[in-house]
Coordinates of C-alpha atoms and ligand atoms in Angstrom, one line a residue:
X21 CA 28.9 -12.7 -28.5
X22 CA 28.0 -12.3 -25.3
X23 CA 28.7 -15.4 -22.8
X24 CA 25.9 -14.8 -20.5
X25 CA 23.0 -15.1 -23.1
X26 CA 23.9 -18.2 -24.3
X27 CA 23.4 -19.8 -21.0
X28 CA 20.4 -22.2 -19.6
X29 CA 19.2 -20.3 -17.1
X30 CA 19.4 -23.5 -14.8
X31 CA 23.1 -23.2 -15.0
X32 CA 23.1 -19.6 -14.1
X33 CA 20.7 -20.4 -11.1
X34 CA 23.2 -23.5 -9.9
X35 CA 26.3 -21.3 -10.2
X36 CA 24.8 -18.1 -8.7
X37 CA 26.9 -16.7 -6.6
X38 CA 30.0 -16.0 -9.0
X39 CA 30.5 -13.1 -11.5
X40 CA 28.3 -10.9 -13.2
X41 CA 25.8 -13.9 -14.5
X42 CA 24.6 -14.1 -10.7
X43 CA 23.8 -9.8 -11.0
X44 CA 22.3 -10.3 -14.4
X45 CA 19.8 -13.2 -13.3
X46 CA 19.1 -12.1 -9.7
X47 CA 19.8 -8.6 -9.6
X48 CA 17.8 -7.3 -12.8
X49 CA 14.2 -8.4 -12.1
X50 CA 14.8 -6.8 -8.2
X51 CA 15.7 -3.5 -9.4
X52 CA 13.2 -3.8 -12.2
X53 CA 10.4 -4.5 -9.3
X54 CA 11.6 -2.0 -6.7
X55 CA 11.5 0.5 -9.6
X56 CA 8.1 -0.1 -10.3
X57 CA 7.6 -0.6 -6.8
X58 CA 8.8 2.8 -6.1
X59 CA 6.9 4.4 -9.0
X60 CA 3.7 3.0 -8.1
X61 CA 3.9 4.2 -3.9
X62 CA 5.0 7.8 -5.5
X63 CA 1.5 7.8 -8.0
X64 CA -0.7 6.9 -5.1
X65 CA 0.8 9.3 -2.5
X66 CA 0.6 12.0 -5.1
X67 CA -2.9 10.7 -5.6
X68 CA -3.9 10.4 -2.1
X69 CA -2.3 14.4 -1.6
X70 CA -4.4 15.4 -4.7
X71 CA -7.5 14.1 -3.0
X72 CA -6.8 15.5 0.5
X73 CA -6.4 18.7 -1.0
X74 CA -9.5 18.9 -3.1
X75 CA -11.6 17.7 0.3
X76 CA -9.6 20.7 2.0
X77 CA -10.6 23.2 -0.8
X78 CA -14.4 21.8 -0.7
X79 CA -14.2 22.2 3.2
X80 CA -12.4 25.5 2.9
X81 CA -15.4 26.4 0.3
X82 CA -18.7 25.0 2.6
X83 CA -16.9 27.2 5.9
X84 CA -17.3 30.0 3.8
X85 CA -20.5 29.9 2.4
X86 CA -22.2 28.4 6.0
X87 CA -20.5 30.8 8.7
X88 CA -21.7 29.5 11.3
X89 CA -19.8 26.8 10.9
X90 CA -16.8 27.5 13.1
X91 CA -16.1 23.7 14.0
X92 CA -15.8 21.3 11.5
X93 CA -16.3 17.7 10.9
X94 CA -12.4 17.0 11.7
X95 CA -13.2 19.2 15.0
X96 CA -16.8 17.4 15.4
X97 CA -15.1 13.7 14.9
X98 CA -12.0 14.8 17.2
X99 CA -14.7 15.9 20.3
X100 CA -17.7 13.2 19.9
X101 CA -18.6 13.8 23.6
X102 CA -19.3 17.2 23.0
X103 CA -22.9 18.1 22.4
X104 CA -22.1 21.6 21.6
X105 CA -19.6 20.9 19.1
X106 CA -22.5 18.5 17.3
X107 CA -24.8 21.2 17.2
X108 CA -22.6 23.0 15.8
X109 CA -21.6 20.8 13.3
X110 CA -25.3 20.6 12.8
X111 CA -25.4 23.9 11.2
X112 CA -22.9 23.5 8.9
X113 CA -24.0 20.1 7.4
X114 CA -27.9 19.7 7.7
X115 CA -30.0 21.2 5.1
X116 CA -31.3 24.8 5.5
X117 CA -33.2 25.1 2.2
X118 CA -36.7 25.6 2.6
X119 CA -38.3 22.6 4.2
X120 CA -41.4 20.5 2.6
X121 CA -43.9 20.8 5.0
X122 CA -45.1 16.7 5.9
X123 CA -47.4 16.2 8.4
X124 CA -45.4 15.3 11.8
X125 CA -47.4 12.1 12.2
X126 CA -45.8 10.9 9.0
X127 CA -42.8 9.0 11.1
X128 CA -44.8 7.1 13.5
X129 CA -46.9 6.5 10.0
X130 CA -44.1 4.9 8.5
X131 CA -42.2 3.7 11.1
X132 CA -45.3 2.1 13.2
X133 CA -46.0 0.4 9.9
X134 CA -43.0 -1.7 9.7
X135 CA -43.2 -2.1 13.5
X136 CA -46.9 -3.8 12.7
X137 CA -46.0 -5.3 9.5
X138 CA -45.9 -9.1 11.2
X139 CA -44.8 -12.0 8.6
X140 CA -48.7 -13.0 7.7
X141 CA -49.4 -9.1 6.6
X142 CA -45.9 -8.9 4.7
X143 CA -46.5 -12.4 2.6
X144 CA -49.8 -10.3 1.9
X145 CA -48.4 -7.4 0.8
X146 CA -45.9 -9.7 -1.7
X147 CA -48.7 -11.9 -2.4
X148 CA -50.6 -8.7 -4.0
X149 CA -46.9 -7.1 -4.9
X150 CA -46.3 -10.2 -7.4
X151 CA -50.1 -10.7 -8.3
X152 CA -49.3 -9.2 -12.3
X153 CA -46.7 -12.1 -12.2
X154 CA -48.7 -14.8 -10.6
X155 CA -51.4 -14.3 -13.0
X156 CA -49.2 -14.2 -16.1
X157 CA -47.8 -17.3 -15.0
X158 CA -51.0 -19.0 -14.1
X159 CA -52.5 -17.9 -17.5
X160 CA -49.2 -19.5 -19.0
X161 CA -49.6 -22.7 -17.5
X162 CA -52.7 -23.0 -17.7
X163 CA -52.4 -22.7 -21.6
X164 CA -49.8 -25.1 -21.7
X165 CA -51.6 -27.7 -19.4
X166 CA -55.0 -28.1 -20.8
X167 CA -56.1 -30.7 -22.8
X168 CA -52.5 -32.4 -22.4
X169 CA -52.6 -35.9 -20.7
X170 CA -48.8 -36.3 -20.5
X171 CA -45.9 -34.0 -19.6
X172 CA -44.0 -34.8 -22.6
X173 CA -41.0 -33.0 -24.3
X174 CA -43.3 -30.5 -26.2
X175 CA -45.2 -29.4 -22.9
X176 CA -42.2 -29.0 -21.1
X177 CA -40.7 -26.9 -24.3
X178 CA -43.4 -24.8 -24.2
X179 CA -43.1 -24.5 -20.2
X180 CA -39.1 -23.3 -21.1
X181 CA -40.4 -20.8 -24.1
X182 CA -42.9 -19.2 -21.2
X183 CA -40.2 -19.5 -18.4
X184 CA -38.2 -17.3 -20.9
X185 CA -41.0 -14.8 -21.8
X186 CA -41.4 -14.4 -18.1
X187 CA -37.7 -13.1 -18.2
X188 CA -36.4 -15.9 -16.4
X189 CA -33.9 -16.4 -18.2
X190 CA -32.0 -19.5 -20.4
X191 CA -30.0 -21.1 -17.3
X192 CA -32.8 -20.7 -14.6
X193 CA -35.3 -21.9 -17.5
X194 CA -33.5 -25.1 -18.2
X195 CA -32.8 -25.5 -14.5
X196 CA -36.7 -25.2 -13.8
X197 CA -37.6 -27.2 -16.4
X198 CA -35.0 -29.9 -15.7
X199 CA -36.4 -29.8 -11.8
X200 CA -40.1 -30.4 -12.8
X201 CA -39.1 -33.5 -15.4
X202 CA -37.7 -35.4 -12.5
X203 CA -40.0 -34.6 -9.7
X204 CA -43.6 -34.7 -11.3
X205 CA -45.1 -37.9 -11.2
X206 CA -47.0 -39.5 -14.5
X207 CA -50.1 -38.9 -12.3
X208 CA -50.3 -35.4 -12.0
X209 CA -48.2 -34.6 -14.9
X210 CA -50.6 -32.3 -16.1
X211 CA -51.8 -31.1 -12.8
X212 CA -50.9 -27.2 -12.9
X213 CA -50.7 -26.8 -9.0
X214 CA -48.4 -29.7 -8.9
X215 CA -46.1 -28.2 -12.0
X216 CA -46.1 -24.7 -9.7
X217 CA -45.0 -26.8 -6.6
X218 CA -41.7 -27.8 -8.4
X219 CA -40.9 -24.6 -9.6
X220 CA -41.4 -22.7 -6.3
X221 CA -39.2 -25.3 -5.0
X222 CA -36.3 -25.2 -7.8
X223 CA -37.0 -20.9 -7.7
X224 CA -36.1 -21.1 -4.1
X225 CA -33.5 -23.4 -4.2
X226 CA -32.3 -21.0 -7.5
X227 CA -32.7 -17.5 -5.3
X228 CA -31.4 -18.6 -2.3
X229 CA -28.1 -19.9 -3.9
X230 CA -27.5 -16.2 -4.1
X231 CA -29.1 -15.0 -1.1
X232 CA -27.0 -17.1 1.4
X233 CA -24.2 -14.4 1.5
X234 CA -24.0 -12.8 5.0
X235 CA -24.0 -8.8 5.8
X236 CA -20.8 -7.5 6.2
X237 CA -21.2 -5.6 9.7
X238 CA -18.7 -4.0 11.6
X239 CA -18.3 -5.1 15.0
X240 CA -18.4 -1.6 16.2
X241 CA -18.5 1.7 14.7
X242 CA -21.2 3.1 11.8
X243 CA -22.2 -0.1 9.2
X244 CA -21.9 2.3 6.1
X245 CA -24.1 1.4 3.2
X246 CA -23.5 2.8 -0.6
X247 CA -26.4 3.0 -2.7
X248 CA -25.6 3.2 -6.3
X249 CA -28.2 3.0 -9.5
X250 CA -29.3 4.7 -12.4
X251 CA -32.0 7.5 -12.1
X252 CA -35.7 6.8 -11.6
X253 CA -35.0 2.7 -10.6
X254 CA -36.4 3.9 -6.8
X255 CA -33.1 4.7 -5.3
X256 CA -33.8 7.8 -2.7
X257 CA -37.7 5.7 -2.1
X258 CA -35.3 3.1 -1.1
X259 CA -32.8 4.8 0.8
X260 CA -36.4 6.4 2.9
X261 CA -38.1 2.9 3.0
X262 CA -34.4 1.5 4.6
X263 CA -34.1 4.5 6.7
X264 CA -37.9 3.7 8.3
X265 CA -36.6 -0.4 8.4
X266 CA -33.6 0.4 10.6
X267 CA -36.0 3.3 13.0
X268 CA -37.8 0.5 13.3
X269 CA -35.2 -1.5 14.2
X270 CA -34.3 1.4 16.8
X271 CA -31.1 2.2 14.9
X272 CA -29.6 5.7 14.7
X273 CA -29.7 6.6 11.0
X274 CA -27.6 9.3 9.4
X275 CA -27.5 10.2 5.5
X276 CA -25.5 11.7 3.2
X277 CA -26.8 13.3 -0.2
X278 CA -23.3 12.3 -2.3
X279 CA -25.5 12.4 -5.6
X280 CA -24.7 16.0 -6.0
X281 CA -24.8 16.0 -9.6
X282 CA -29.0 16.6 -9.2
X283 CA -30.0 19.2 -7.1
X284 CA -33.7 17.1 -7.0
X285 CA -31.5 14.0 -5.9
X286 CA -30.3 15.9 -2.6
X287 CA -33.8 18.2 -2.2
X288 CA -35.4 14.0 -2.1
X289 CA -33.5 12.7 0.2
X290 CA -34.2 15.6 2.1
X291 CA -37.8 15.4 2.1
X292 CA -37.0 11.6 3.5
X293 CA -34.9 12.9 6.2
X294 CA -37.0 15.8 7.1
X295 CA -40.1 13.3 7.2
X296 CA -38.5 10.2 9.5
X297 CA -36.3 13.0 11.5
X298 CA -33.3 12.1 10.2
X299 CA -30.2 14.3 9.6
X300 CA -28.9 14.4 5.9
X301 CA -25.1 15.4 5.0
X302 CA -25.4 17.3 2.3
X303 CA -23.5 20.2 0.4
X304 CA -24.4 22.7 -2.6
X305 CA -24.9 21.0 -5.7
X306 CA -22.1 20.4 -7.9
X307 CA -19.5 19.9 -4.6
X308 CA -17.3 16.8 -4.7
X309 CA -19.3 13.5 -3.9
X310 CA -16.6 12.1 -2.1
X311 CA -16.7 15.3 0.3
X312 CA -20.3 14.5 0.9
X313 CA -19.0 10.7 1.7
X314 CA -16.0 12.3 4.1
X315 CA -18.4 14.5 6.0
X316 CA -21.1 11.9 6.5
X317 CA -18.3 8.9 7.6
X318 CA -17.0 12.2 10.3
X319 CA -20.5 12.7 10.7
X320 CA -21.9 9.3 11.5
X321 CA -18.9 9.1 14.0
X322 CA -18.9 11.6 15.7
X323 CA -22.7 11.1 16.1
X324 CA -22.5 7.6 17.1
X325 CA -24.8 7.0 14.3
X326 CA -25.3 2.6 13.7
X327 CA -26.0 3.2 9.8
X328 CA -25.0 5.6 7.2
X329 CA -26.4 5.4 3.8
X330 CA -25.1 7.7 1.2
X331 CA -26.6 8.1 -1.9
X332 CA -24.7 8.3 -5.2
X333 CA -25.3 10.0 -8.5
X334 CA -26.5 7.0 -11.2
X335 CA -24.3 8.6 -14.3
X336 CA -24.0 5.2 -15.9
X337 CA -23.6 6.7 -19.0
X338 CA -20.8 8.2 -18.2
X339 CA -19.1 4.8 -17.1
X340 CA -15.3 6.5 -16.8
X341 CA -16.3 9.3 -14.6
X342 CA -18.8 7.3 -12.7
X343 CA -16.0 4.8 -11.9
X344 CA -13.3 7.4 -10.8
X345 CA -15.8 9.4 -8.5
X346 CA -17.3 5.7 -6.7
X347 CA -13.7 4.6 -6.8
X348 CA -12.7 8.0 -4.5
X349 CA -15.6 7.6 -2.3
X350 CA -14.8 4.4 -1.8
X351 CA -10.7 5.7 -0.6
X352 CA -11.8 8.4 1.0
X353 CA -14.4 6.9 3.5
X354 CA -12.3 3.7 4.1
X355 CA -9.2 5.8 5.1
X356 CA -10.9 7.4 8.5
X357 CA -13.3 4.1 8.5
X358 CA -11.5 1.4 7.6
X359 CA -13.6 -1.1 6.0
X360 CA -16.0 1.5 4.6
X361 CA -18.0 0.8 3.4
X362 CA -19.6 -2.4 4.1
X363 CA -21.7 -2.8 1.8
X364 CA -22.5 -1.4 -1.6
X365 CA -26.1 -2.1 -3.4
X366 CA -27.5 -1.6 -6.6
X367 CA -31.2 -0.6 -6.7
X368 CA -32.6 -2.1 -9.7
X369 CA -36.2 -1.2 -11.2
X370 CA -38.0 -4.8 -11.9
X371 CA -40.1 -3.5 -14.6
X372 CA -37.3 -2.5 -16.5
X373 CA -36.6 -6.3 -17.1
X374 CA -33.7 -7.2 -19.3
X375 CA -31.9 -3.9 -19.0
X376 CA -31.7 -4.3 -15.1
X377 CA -29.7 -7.1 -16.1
X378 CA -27.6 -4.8 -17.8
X379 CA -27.3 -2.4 -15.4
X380 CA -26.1 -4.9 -12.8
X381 CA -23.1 -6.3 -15.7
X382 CA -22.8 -2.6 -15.9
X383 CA -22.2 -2.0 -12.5
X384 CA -20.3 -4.7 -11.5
X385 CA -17.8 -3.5 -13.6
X386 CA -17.3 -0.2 -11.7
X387 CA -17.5 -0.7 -8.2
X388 CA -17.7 -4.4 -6.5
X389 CA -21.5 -4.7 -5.5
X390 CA -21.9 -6.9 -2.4
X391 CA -26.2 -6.6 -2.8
X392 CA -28.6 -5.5 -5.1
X393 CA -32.3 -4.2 -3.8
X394 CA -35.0 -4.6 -6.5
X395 CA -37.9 -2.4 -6.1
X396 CA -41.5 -1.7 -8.3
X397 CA -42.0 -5.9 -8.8
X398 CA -45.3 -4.7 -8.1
X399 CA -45.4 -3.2 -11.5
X400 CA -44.7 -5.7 -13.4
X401 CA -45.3 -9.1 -14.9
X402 CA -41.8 -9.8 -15.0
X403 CA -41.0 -11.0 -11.3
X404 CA -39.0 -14.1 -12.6
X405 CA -36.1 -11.7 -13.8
X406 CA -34.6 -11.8 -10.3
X407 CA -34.2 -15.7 -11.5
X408 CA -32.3 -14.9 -13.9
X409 CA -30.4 -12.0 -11.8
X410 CA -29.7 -14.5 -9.4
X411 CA -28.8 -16.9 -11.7
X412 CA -26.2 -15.0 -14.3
X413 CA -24.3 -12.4 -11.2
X414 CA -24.6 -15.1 -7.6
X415 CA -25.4 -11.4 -6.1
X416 CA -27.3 -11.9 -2.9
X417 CA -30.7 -9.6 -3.2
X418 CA -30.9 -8.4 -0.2
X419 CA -34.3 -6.2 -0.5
X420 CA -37.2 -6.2 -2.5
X421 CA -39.8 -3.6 -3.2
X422 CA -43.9 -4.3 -4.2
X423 CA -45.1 -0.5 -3.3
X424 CA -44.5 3.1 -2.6
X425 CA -44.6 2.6 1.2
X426 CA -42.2 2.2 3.3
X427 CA -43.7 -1.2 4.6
X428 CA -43.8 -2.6 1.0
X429 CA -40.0 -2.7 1.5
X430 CA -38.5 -6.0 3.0
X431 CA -35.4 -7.8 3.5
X432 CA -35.7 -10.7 0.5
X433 CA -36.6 -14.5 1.0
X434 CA -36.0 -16.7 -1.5
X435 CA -39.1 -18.9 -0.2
X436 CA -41.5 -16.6 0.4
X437 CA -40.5 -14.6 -2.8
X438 CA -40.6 -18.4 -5.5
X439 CA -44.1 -18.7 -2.9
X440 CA -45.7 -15.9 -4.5
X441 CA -44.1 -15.5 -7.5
X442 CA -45.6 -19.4 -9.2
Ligands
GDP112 P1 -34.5 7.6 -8.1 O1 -34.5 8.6 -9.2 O2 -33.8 6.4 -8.4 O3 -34.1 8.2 -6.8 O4 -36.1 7.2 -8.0 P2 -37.2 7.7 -6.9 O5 -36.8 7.2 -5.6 O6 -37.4 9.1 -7.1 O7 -38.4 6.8 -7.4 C1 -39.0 7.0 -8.7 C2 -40.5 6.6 -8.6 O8 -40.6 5.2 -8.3 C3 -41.2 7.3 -7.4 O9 -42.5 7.7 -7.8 C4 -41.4 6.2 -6.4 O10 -42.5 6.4 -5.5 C5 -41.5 5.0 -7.2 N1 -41.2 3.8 -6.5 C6 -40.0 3.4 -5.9 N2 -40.1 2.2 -5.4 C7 -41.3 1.7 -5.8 C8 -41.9 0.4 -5.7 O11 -41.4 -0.6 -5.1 N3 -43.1 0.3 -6.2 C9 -43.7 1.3 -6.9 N4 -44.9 1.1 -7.5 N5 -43.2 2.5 -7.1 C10 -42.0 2.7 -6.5

């Protein structure tokens, strides 16, 4: 039998150095790693040379169905200085499909809104934006609370099984509950303004938790933002609202229309950009998303654009494909924009309640989410699911939506959201 397999290991190790034992302990697992090693750098350069030759094909494909287009967005990117070579550029990317004809008041409209849109007339808006909620919960409580002279075990499981109707959710339920045992006095015990007191403060405490997590901005170059979710949830309302927020904001906003899948996905963001005056990347429908991504990351460059926010085709139900073609975006733009991008958010659609949930586990598991944007809670009765979102995923929420305007959009406080939500 062999000598070398019957020894401790140990004793290989102490007498390293001496004969074939030394080759057999060290030697093996480095040649086993550099193989693998080797292996692995060969499948993502062939990768990486797949993928630069499908973008080359899709450019090669857009020059010759747009002419005009004698400079690129490699040439655009190379000569950002150049006005001409912009305009150009121009040409080839922005859309040329007959235009929806908006009123050209519309971006002062929108824009002037959020300018005027102080703090008082915001808590308004969310005030009326949560008022199905507040008034589902008031009727709750009130239900519990009358005709009860203590807060005892069976009010406050009734207050959990309400907390839970509400779609809050088990962990932010027994965490509200918990929070309004210790803090409400025997006094007021069945006070219902006093009860709604500790669980804006607990909500808050519960929201912010997840809320705390700071933007990831570059120091210099485009901040490029992915916007991912299913179909219908608000996403291209959203991308328009956010487009208006940063105008506002006097930022130089550039899109790009990667959800290529639907030709009504790219004619929508369209109709945004044509009515706030902002250029949209776009390509014919069908074309590679990732293309789309390339071209706006040149685009926004060579533009010396502050935000790009590409939109992305919600095909959740083909979880696979969705994951490879987010997965290339996500190469692709961080190879001439390293970084890129940023941030990616997840537009969720508050009235769908407990399958928003799932569509954020969904999500997660395809692409790593750094925000998600929750839009129609003006809808719905069901406000309290961003509890439970913000208890089960410790994603910050970095918008919320209570309207179709653009000024019903607004960058999410915990406070002022538990404030009108109880
Ligand atoms: P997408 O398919 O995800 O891009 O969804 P859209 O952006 O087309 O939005 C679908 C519908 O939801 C449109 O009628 C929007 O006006 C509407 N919508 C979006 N956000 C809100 C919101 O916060 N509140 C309300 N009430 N409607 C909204």
């Amino acid at each position: 039998m062999d000598q070398a397999t019957n020894k401790d290991p140990i004793e290989l190790l102490i007498h390293a150095g001496s004969g074939a034992d030394t080759w057999l302990l060290i030697g093996g697992p480095i040649i086993v790693v550099s193989i693998f090693a080797v292996v692995y750098a060969v499948i993502v350069w062939i990768r990486n040379k797949r993928e630069t030759a499908e973008l080359r094909l899709e450019e090669e494909r857009l020059n010759r169905e747009l002419p005009t287009s004698q400079a690129g967005a490699e040439a655009d990117a190379e000569d950002n200085e150049d006005e001409d070579s912009a305009d150009k550029w121009s040409e080839l990317v922005v859309d040329e499909s007959p235009q929806v004809t908006i009123a050209t008041d519309t971006v002062t409209t929108d824009v002037e809104e959020i300018r005027t849109t102080d703090r008082a007339s915001w808590l308004e808006r969310l005030s009326r934006g949560l008022a199905k909620s507040r008034a589902s919960w008031q009727q709750s409580l009130s239900l519990i609370l009358t005709g009860k002279s203590r807060l005892d075990e069976q009010v406050l499981e009734d207050l959990h099984a309400a907390l839970y109707r509400a779609d809050v959710g088990v962990a932010a339920a027994d965490s509200l509950v918990d929070h309004v045992r210790r803090t409400i006095g025997k006094d007021n015990a069945t006070d219902p303004a006093a009860v709604a007191n500790a669980l804006k403060e607990r909500a808050a405490q519960i929201l912010s938790s997840a809320a705390n997590t700071p933007l990831n901005k570059p120091e210099q170059g485009p901040w490029v933002v992915l916007i991912v979710g299913v179909n219908g949830v608000g996403k291209t309302t959203t991308i328009g609202k956010l487009t208006a927020h940063f105008l506002a904001n006097e930022q130089k906003v550039l899109l790009a229309a990667a959800d290529t899948f639907r030709a009504a996905a790219v004619e929508q963001l369209v109709v945004w950009g044509d009515r706030l005056g902002v250029d949209v990347i776009k390509h014919k429908q069908g074309a590679d998303p990732a293309a789309v991504a390339y071209d706006g990351v040149k685009a926004a460059i060579a533009r010396r654009a502050d935000v790009l926010l590409i939109d992305t085709a919600g095909r959740l139900h083909a979880k696979q494909e969705l994951m490879e073609e987010l997965g290339k975006i996500n190469r692709i733009i961080g190879r001439d924009l390293p970084g890129a991008p940023h941030e990616t958010w997840l537009v969720i659609d508050a009235t769908t309640g407990q399958n928003a949930l799932m569509q954020v586990k969904a999500f997660s598991q395809v692409v790593k989410l750094t925000g998600l944007i929750v839009t129609k809670l003006d809808g719905t009765a069901k406000g309290g699911v961003l509890l439970s979102i913000a208890e089960q995923f410790k994603l910050p929420i970095r918008y919320v939506g209570v309207g179709e305007k653009a000024a019903d959009l607004r960058a999410f406080d915990a406070g002022d959201y538990a404030g009108s939500l109880f």
